[in-house]
Structure formats: C-alpha cells, structure tokens
Short mmCIF file of N, CA and C in Angstrom, two decimals:
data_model
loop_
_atom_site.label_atom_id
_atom_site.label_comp_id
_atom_site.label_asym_id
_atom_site.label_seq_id
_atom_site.Cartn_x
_atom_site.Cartn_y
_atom_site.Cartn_z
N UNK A 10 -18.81 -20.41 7.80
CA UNK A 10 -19.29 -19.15 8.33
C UNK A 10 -20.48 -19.40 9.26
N UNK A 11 -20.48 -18.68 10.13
CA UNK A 11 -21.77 -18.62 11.11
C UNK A 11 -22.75 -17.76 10.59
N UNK A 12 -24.05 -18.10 11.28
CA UNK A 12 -24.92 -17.58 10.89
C UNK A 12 -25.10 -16.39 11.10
N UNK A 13 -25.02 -15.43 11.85
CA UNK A 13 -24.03 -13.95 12.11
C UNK A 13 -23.42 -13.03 10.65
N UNK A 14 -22.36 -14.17 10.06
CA UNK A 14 -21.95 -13.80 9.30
C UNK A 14 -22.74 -13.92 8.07
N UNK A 15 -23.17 -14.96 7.73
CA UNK A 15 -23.93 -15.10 6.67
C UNK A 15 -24.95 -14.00 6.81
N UNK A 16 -25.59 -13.70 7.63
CA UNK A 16 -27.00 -12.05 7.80
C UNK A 16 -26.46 -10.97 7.25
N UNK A 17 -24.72 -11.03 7.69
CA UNK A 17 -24.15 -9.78 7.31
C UNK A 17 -24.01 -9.67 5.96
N UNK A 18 -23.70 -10.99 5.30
CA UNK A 18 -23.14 -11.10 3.93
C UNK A 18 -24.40 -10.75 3.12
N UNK A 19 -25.61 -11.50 3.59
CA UNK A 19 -26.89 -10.86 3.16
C UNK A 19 -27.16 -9.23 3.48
N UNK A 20 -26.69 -9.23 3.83
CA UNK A 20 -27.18 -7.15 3.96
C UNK A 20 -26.20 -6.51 2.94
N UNK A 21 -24.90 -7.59 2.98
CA UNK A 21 -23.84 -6.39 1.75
C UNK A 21 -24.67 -7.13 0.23
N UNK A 22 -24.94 -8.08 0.05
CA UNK A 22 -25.48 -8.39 -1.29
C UNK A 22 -26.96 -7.80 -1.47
N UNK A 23 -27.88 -7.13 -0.25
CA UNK A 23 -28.97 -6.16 -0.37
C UNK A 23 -28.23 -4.69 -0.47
N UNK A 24 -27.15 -4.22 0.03
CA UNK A 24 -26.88 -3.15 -0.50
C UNK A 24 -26.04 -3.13 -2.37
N UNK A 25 -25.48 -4.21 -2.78
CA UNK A 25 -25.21 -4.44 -4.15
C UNK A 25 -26.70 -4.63 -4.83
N UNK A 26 -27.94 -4.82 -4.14
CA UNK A 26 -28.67 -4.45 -5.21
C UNK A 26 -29.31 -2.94 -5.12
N UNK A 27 -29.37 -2.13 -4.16
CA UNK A 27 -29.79 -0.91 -3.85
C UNK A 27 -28.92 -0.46 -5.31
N UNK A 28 -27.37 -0.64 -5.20
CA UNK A 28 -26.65 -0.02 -6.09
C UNK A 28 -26.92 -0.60 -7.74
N UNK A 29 -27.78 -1.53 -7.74
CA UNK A 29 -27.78 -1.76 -9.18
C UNK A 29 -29.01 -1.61 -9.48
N UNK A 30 -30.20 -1.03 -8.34
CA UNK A 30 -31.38 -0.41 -8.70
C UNK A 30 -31.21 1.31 -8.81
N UNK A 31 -29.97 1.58 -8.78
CA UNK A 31 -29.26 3.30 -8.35
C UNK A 31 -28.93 3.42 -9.78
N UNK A 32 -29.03 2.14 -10.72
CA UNK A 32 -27.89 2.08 -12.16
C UNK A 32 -26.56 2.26 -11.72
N UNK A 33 -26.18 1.51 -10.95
CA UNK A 33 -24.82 1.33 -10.89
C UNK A 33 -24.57 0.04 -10.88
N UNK A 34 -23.32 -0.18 -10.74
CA UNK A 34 -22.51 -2.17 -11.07
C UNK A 34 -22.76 -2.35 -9.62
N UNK A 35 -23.30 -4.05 -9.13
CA UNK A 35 -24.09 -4.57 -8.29
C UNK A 35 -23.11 -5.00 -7.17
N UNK A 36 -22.58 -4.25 -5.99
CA UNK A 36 -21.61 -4.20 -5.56
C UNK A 36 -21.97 -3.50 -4.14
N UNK A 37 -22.18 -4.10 -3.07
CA UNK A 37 -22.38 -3.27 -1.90
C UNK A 37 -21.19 -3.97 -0.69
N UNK A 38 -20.97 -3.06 0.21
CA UNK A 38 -20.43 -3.51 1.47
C UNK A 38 -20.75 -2.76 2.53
N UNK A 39 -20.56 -3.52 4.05
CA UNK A 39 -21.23 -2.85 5.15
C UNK A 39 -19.75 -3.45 6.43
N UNK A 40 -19.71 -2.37 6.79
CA UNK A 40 -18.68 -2.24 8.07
C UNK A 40 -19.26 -2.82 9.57
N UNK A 41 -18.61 -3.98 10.11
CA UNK A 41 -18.99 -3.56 11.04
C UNK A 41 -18.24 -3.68 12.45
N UNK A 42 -18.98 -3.63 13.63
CA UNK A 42 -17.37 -2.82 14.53
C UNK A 42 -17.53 -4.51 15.12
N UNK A 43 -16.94 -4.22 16.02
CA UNK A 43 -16.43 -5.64 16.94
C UNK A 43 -17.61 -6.04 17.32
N UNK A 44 -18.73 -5.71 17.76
CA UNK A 44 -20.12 -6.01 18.12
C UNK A 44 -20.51 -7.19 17.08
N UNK A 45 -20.61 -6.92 16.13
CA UNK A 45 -21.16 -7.36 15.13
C UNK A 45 -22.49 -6.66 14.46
N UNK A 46 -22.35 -5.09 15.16
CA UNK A 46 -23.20 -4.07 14.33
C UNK A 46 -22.39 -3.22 13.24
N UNK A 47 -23.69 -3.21 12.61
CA UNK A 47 -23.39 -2.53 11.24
C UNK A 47 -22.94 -0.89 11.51
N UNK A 48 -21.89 -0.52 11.37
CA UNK A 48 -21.50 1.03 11.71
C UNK A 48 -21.60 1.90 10.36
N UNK A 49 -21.86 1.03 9.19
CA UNK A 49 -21.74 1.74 8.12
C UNK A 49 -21.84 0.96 6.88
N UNK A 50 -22.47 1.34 5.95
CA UNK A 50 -22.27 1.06 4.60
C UNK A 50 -22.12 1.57 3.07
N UNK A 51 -22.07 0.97 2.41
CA UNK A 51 -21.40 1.96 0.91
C UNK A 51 -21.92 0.77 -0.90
N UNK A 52 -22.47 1.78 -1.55
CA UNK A 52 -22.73 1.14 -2.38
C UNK A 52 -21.79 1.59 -3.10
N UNK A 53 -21.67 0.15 -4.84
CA UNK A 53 -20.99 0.94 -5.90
C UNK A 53 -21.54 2.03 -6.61
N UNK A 54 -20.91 2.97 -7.05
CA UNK A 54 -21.33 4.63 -7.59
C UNK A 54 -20.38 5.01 -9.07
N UNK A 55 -19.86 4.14 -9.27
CA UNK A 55 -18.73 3.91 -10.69
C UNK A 55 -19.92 4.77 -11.81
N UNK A 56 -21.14 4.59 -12.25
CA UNK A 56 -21.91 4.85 -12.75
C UNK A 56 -22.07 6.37 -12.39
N UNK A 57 -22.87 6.03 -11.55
CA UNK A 57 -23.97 7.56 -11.14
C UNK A 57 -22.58 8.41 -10.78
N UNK A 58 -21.30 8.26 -10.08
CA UNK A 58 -20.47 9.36 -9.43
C UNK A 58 -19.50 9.55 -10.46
N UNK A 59 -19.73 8.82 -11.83
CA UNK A 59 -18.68 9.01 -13.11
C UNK A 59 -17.03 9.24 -12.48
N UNK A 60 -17.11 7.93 -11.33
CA UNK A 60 -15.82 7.83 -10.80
C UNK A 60 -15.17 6.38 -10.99
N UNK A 61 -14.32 5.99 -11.26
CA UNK A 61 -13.69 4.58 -11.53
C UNK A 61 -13.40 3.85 -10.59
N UNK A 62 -12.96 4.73 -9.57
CA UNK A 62 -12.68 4.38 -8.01
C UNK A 62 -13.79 3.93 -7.61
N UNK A 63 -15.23 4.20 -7.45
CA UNK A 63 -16.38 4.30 -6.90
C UNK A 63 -17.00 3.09 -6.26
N UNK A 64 -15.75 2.17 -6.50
CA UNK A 64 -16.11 1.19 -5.69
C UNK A 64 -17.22 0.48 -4.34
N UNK A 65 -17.64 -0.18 -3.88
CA UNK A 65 -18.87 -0.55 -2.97
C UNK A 65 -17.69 -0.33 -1.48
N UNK A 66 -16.39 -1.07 -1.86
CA UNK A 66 -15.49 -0.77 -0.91
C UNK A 66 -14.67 0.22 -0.58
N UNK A 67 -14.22 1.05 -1.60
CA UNK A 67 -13.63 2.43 -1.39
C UNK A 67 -14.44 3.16 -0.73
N UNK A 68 -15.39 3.30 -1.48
CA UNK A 68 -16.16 4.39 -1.27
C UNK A 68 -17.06 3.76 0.62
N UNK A 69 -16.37 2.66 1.20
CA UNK A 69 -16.86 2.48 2.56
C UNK A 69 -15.82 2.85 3.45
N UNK A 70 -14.12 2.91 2.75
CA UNK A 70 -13.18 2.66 3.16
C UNK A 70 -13.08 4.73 3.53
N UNK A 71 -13.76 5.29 2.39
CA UNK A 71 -13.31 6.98 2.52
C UNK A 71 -14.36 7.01 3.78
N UNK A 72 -16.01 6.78 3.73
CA UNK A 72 -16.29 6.79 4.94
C UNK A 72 -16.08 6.43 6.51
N UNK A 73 -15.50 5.42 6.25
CA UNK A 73 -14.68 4.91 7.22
C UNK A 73 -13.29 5.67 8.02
N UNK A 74 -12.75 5.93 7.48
CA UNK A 74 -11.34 6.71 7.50
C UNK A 74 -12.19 7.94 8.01
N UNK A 75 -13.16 8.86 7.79
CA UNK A 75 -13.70 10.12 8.34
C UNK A 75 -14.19 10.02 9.52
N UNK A 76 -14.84 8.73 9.81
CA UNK A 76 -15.55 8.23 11.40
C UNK A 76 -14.48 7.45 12.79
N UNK A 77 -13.94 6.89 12.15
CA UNK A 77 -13.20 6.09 12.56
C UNK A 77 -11.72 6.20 12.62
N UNK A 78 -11.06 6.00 13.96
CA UNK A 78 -9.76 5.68 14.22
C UNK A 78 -8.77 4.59 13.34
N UNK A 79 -7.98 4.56 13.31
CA UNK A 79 -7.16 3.14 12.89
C UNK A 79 -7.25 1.95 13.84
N UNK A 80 -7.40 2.48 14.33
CA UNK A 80 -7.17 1.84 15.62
C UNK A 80 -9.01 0.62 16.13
N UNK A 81 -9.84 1.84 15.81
CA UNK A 81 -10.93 1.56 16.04
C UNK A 81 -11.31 0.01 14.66
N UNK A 82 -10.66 0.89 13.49
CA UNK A 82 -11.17 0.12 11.63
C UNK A 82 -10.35 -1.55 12.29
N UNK A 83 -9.19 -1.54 12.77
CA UNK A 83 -8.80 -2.58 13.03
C UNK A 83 -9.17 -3.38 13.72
N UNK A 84 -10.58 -3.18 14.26
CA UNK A 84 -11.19 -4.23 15.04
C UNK A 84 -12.70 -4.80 14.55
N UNK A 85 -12.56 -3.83 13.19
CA UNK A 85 -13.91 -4.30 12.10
C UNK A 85 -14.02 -5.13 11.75
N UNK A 86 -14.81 -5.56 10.46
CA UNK A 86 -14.96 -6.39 9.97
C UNK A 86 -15.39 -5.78 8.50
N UNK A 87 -15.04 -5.46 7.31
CA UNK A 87 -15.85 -5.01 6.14
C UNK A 87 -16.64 -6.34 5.67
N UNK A 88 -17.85 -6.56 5.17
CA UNK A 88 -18.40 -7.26 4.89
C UNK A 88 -18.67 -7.46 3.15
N UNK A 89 -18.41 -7.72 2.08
CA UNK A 89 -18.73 -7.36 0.76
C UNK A 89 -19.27 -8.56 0.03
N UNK A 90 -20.40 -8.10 -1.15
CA UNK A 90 -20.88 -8.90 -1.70
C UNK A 90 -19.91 -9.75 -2.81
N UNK A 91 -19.01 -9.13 -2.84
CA UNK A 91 -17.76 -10.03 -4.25
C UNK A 91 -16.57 -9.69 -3.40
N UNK A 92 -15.36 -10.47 -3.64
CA UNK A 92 -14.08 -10.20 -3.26
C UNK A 92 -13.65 -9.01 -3.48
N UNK A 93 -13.05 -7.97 -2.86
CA UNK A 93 -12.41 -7.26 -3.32
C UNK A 93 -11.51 -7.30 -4.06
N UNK A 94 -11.37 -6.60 -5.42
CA UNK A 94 -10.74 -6.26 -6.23
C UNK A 94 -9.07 -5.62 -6.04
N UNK A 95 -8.08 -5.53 -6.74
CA UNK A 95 -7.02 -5.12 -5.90
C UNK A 95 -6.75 -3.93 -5.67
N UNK A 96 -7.29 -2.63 -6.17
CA UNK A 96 -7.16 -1.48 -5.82
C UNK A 96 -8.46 -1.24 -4.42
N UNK A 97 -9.52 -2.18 -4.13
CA UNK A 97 -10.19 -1.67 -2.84
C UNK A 97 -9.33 -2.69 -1.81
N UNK A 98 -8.35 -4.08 -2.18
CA UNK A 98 -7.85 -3.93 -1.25
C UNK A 98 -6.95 -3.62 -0.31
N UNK A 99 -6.10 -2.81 -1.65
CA UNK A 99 -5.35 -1.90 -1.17
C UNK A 99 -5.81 -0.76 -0.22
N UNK A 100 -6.94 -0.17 -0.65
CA UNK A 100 -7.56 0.66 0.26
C UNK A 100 -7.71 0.34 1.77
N UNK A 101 -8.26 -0.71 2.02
CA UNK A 101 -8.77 -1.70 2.97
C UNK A 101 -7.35 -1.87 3.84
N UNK A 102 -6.05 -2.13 3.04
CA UNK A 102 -5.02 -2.22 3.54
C UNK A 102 -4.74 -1.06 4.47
N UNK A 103 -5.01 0.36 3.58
CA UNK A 103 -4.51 1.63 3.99
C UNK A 103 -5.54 2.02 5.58
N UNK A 104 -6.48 1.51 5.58
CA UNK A 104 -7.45 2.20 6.20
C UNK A 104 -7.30 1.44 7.57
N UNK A 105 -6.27 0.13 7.32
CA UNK A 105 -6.44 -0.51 8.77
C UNK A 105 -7.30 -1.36 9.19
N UNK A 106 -8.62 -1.61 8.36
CA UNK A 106 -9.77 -2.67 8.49
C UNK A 106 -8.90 -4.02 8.70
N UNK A 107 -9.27 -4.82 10.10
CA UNK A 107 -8.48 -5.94 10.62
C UNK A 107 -9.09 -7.15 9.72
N UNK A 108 -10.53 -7.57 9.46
CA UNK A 108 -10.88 -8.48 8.47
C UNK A 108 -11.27 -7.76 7.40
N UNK A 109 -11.66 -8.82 6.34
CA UNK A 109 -12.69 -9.06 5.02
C UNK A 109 -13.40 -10.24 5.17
N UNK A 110 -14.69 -10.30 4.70
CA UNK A 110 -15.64 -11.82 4.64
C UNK A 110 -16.76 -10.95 3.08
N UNK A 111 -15.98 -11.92 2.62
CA UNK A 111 -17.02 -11.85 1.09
C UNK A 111 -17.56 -13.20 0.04
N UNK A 112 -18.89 -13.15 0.07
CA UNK A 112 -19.49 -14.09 -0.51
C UNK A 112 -19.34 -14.55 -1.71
N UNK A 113 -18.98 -13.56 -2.78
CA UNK A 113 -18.57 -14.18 -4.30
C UNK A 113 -17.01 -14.04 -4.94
N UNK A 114 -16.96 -14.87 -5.26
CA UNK A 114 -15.22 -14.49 -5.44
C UNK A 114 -15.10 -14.21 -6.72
N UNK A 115 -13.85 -13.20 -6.73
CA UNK A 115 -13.31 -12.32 -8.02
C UNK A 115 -13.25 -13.43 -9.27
N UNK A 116 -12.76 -14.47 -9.58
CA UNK A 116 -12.59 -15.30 -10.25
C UNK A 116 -14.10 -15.78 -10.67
N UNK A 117 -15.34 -16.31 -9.57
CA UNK A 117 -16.71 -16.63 -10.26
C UNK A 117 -17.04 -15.33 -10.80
N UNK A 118 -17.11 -13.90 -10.08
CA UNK A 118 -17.39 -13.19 -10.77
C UNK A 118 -16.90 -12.59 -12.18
N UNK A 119 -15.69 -12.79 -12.69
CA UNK A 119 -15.44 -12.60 -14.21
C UNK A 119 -15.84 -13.57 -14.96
N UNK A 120 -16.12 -14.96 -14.57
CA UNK A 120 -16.75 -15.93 -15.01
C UNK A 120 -18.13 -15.61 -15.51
N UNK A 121 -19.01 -14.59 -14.73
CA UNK A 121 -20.29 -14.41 -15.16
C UNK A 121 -20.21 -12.83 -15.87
N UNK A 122 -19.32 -12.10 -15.42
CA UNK A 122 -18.91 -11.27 -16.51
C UNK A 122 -18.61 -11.26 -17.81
N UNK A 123 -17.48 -12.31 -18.45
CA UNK A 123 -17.21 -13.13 -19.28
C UNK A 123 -16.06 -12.10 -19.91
N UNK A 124 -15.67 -12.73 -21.06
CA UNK A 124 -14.19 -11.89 -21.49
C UNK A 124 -14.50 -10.53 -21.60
N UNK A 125 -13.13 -9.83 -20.91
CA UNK A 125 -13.03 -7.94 -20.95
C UNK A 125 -11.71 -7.91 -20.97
N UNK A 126 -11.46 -6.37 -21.26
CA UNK A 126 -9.78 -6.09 -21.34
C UNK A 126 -9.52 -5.76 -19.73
N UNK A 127 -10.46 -5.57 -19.00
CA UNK A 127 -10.63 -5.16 -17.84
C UNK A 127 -10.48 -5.77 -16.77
N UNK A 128 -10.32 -6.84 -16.91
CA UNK A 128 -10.18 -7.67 -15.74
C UNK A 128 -8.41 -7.33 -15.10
N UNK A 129 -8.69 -7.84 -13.64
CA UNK A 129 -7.53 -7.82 -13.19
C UNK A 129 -7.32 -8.82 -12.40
N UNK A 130 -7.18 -10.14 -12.72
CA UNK A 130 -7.55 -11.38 -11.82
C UNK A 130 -6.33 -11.27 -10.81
N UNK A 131 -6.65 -10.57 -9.86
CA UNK A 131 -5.44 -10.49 -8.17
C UNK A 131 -6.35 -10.13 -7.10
N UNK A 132 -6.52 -12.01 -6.51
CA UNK A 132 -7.17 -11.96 -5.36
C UNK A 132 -6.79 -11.30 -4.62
N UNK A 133 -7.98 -10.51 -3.24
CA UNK A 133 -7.05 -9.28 -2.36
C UNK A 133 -5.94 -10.80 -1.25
N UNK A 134 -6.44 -11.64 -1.18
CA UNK A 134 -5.39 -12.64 -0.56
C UNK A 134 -4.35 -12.67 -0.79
N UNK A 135 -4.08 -12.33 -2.15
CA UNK A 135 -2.51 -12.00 -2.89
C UNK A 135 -2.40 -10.66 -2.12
N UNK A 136 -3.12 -9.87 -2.45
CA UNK A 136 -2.71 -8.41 -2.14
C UNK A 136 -2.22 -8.35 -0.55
N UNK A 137 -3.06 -9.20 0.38
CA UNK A 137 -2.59 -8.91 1.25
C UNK A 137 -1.40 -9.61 1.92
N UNK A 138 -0.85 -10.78 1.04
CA UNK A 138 0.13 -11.20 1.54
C UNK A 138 1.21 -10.59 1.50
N UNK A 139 1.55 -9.50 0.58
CA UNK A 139 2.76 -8.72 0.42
C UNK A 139 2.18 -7.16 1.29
N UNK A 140 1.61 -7.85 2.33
CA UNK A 140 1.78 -6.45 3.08
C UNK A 140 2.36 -6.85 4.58
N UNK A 141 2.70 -5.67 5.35
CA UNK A 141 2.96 -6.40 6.72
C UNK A 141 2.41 -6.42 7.92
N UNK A 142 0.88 -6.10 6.99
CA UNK A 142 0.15 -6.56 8.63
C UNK A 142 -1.11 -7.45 7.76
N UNK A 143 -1.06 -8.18 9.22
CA UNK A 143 -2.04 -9.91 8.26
C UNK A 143 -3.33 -9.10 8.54
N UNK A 144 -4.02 -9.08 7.68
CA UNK A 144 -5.61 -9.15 7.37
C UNK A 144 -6.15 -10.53 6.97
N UNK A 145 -7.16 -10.65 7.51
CA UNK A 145 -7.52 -12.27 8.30
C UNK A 145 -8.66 -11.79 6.46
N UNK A 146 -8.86 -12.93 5.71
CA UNK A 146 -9.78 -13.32 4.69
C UNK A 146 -10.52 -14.55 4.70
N UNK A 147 -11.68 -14.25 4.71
CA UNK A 147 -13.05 -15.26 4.72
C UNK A 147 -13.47 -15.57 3.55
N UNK A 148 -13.97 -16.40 2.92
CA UNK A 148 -14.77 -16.33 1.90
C UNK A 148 -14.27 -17.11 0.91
N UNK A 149 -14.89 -17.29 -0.52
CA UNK A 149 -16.47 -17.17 -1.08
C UNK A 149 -17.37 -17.95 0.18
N UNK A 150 -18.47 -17.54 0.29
CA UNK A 150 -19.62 -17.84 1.15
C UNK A 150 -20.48 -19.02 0.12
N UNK A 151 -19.90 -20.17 0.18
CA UNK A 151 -20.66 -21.04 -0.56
C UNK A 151 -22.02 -21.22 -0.09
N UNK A 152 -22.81 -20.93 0.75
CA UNK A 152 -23.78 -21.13 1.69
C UNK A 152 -24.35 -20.02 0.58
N UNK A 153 -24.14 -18.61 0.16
CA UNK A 153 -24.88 -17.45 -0.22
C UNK A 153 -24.48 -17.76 -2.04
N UNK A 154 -23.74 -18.45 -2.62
CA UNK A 154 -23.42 -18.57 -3.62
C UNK A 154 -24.17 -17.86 -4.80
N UNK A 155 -25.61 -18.31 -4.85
CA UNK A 155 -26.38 -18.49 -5.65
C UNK A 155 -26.95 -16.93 -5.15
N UNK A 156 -27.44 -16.62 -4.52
CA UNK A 156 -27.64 -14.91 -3.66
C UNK A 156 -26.99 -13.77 -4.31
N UNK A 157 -25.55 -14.31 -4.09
CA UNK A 157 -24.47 -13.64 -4.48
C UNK A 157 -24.22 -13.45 -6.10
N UNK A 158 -24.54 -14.77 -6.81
CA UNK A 158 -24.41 -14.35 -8.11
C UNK A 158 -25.68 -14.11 -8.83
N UNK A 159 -26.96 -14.20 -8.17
CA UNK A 159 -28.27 -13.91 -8.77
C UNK A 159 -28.78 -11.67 -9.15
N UNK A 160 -27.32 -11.25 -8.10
CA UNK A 160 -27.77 -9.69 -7.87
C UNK A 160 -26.97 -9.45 -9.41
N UNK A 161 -25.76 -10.18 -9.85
CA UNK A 161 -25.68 -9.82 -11.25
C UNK A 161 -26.01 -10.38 -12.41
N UNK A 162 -27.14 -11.18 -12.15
CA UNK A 162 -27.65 -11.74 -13.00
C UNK A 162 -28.66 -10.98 -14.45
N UNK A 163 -28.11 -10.64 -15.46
CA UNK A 163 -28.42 -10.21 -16.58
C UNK A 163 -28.26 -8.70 -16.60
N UNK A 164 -27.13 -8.53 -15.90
CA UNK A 164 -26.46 -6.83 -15.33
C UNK A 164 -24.98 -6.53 -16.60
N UNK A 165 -24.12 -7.72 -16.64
CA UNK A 165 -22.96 -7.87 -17.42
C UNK A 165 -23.69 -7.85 -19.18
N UNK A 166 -24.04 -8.85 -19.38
CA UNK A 166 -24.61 -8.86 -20.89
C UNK A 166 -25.81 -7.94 -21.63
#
C-alpha cells in the first residue's frame, strides 16, 4: 500500500475509535471518490442505534447510495478499519463501490475476539467472487497491523 492509502486506513481506524468512544463495537469506514478525498464517513452504531445491521460499512453504504450515483460509488474507494464482514459486503456489492482496502482482517479479528456463536468466518473476497462484477480487494494493511488491532484492544473481553 502507498502512503495515500495507509493515511486513509488511518482515518477509518480514527473513526472505529470515535465509534468505540460513542459505546459502540470499534469499527469505522470512510469513502472516498477517485481524488483520493474523503466524501464521507460512517461509524459502527450496532450499540447506540439497537440495530444489528449498524455496521461502520452499511451504515456508509446507506449514506452513500443517498449522495451518490452508481455510477459515481464505482469509482470509490471504501476504506475500513477490519475486513468487511459478509452481509456489509454484500451491501458494498449492491451499492456499486468499485474497491475495498482494509487494514485488519476478519480472521485476526475473531482471533482477538476469541470463541462466539457469532462468528461468520466469509471473507468479503469470497463474497465477491460469486458476484459478477470484480471488486478489486486490498488488504490486511500489515504496515497498520498493530493500529488496527490496538482500537480493540480490551473492547471484546
């Protein structure tokens, strides 16, 4: 990753802590257009919006979809502090967003979660291979590793 990207990845792992100083699960992402400006961002709200969906990425993907063309999302970039999960990347799918670049991956993160009935180990890489339009995937950001898993550090237990 370039250094570009890595700033960005740092701004979605400062909005995953906004959301886990909000009392919510430590989860942020930030949109951005072909520039490489930030057009938007979204924390997780699972907590405070007593929604399940409330994802850091849904909940960028519903803003997104209100501002934005398909046309326009397909030349983004969503930026997120953990892999998306498979119901935001389904979302992500729906909404037309052309990349993903995320610093912690779904797999380290249940690792520091530790056993739940909850898990759903399906990288969005899986998800997006059974679709038919390629969404380009970046990531884990080994460079932010430690960044990335320090915002849930003593959040799970």
């Amino acid at each position: 990753m370039n250094p570009i990207e890595t700033n960005l990845l740092r701004q979605a792992i400062e909005v995953a802590r906004q959301a886990r100083a909000q009392g919510n699960h430590p989860f942020g992402a930030v949109l951005v257009d072909e520039h490489n400006r930030i057009v938007l961002q979204a924390e997780n709200t699972v907590i405070t919006g007593k929604d399940v969906t409330g994802h850091a990425e849904t909940n960028l993907v519903r803003l997104a979809s209100q501002h934005y063309s398909p046309e326009q999302l397909a030349r983004c970039t969503l930026y997120t502090s953990t892999e998306p999960c498979a119901m935001c990347a389904g979302a992500i799918y729906w909404s037309q967003i052309g990349r993903v670049v995320f610093a912690l991956s779904e797999v380290d993160l249940y690792e520091i979660v530790g056993p739940s009935p909850n898990h759903l180990l399906l990288s969005c890489r899986e998800v997006f291979a059974h679709s038919e339009r390629k969404i380009e995937v970046s990531g884990p950001s080994l460079a932010l590793d430690s960044e990335a898993r320090a915002v849930h550090a003593g959040f799970w237990h």
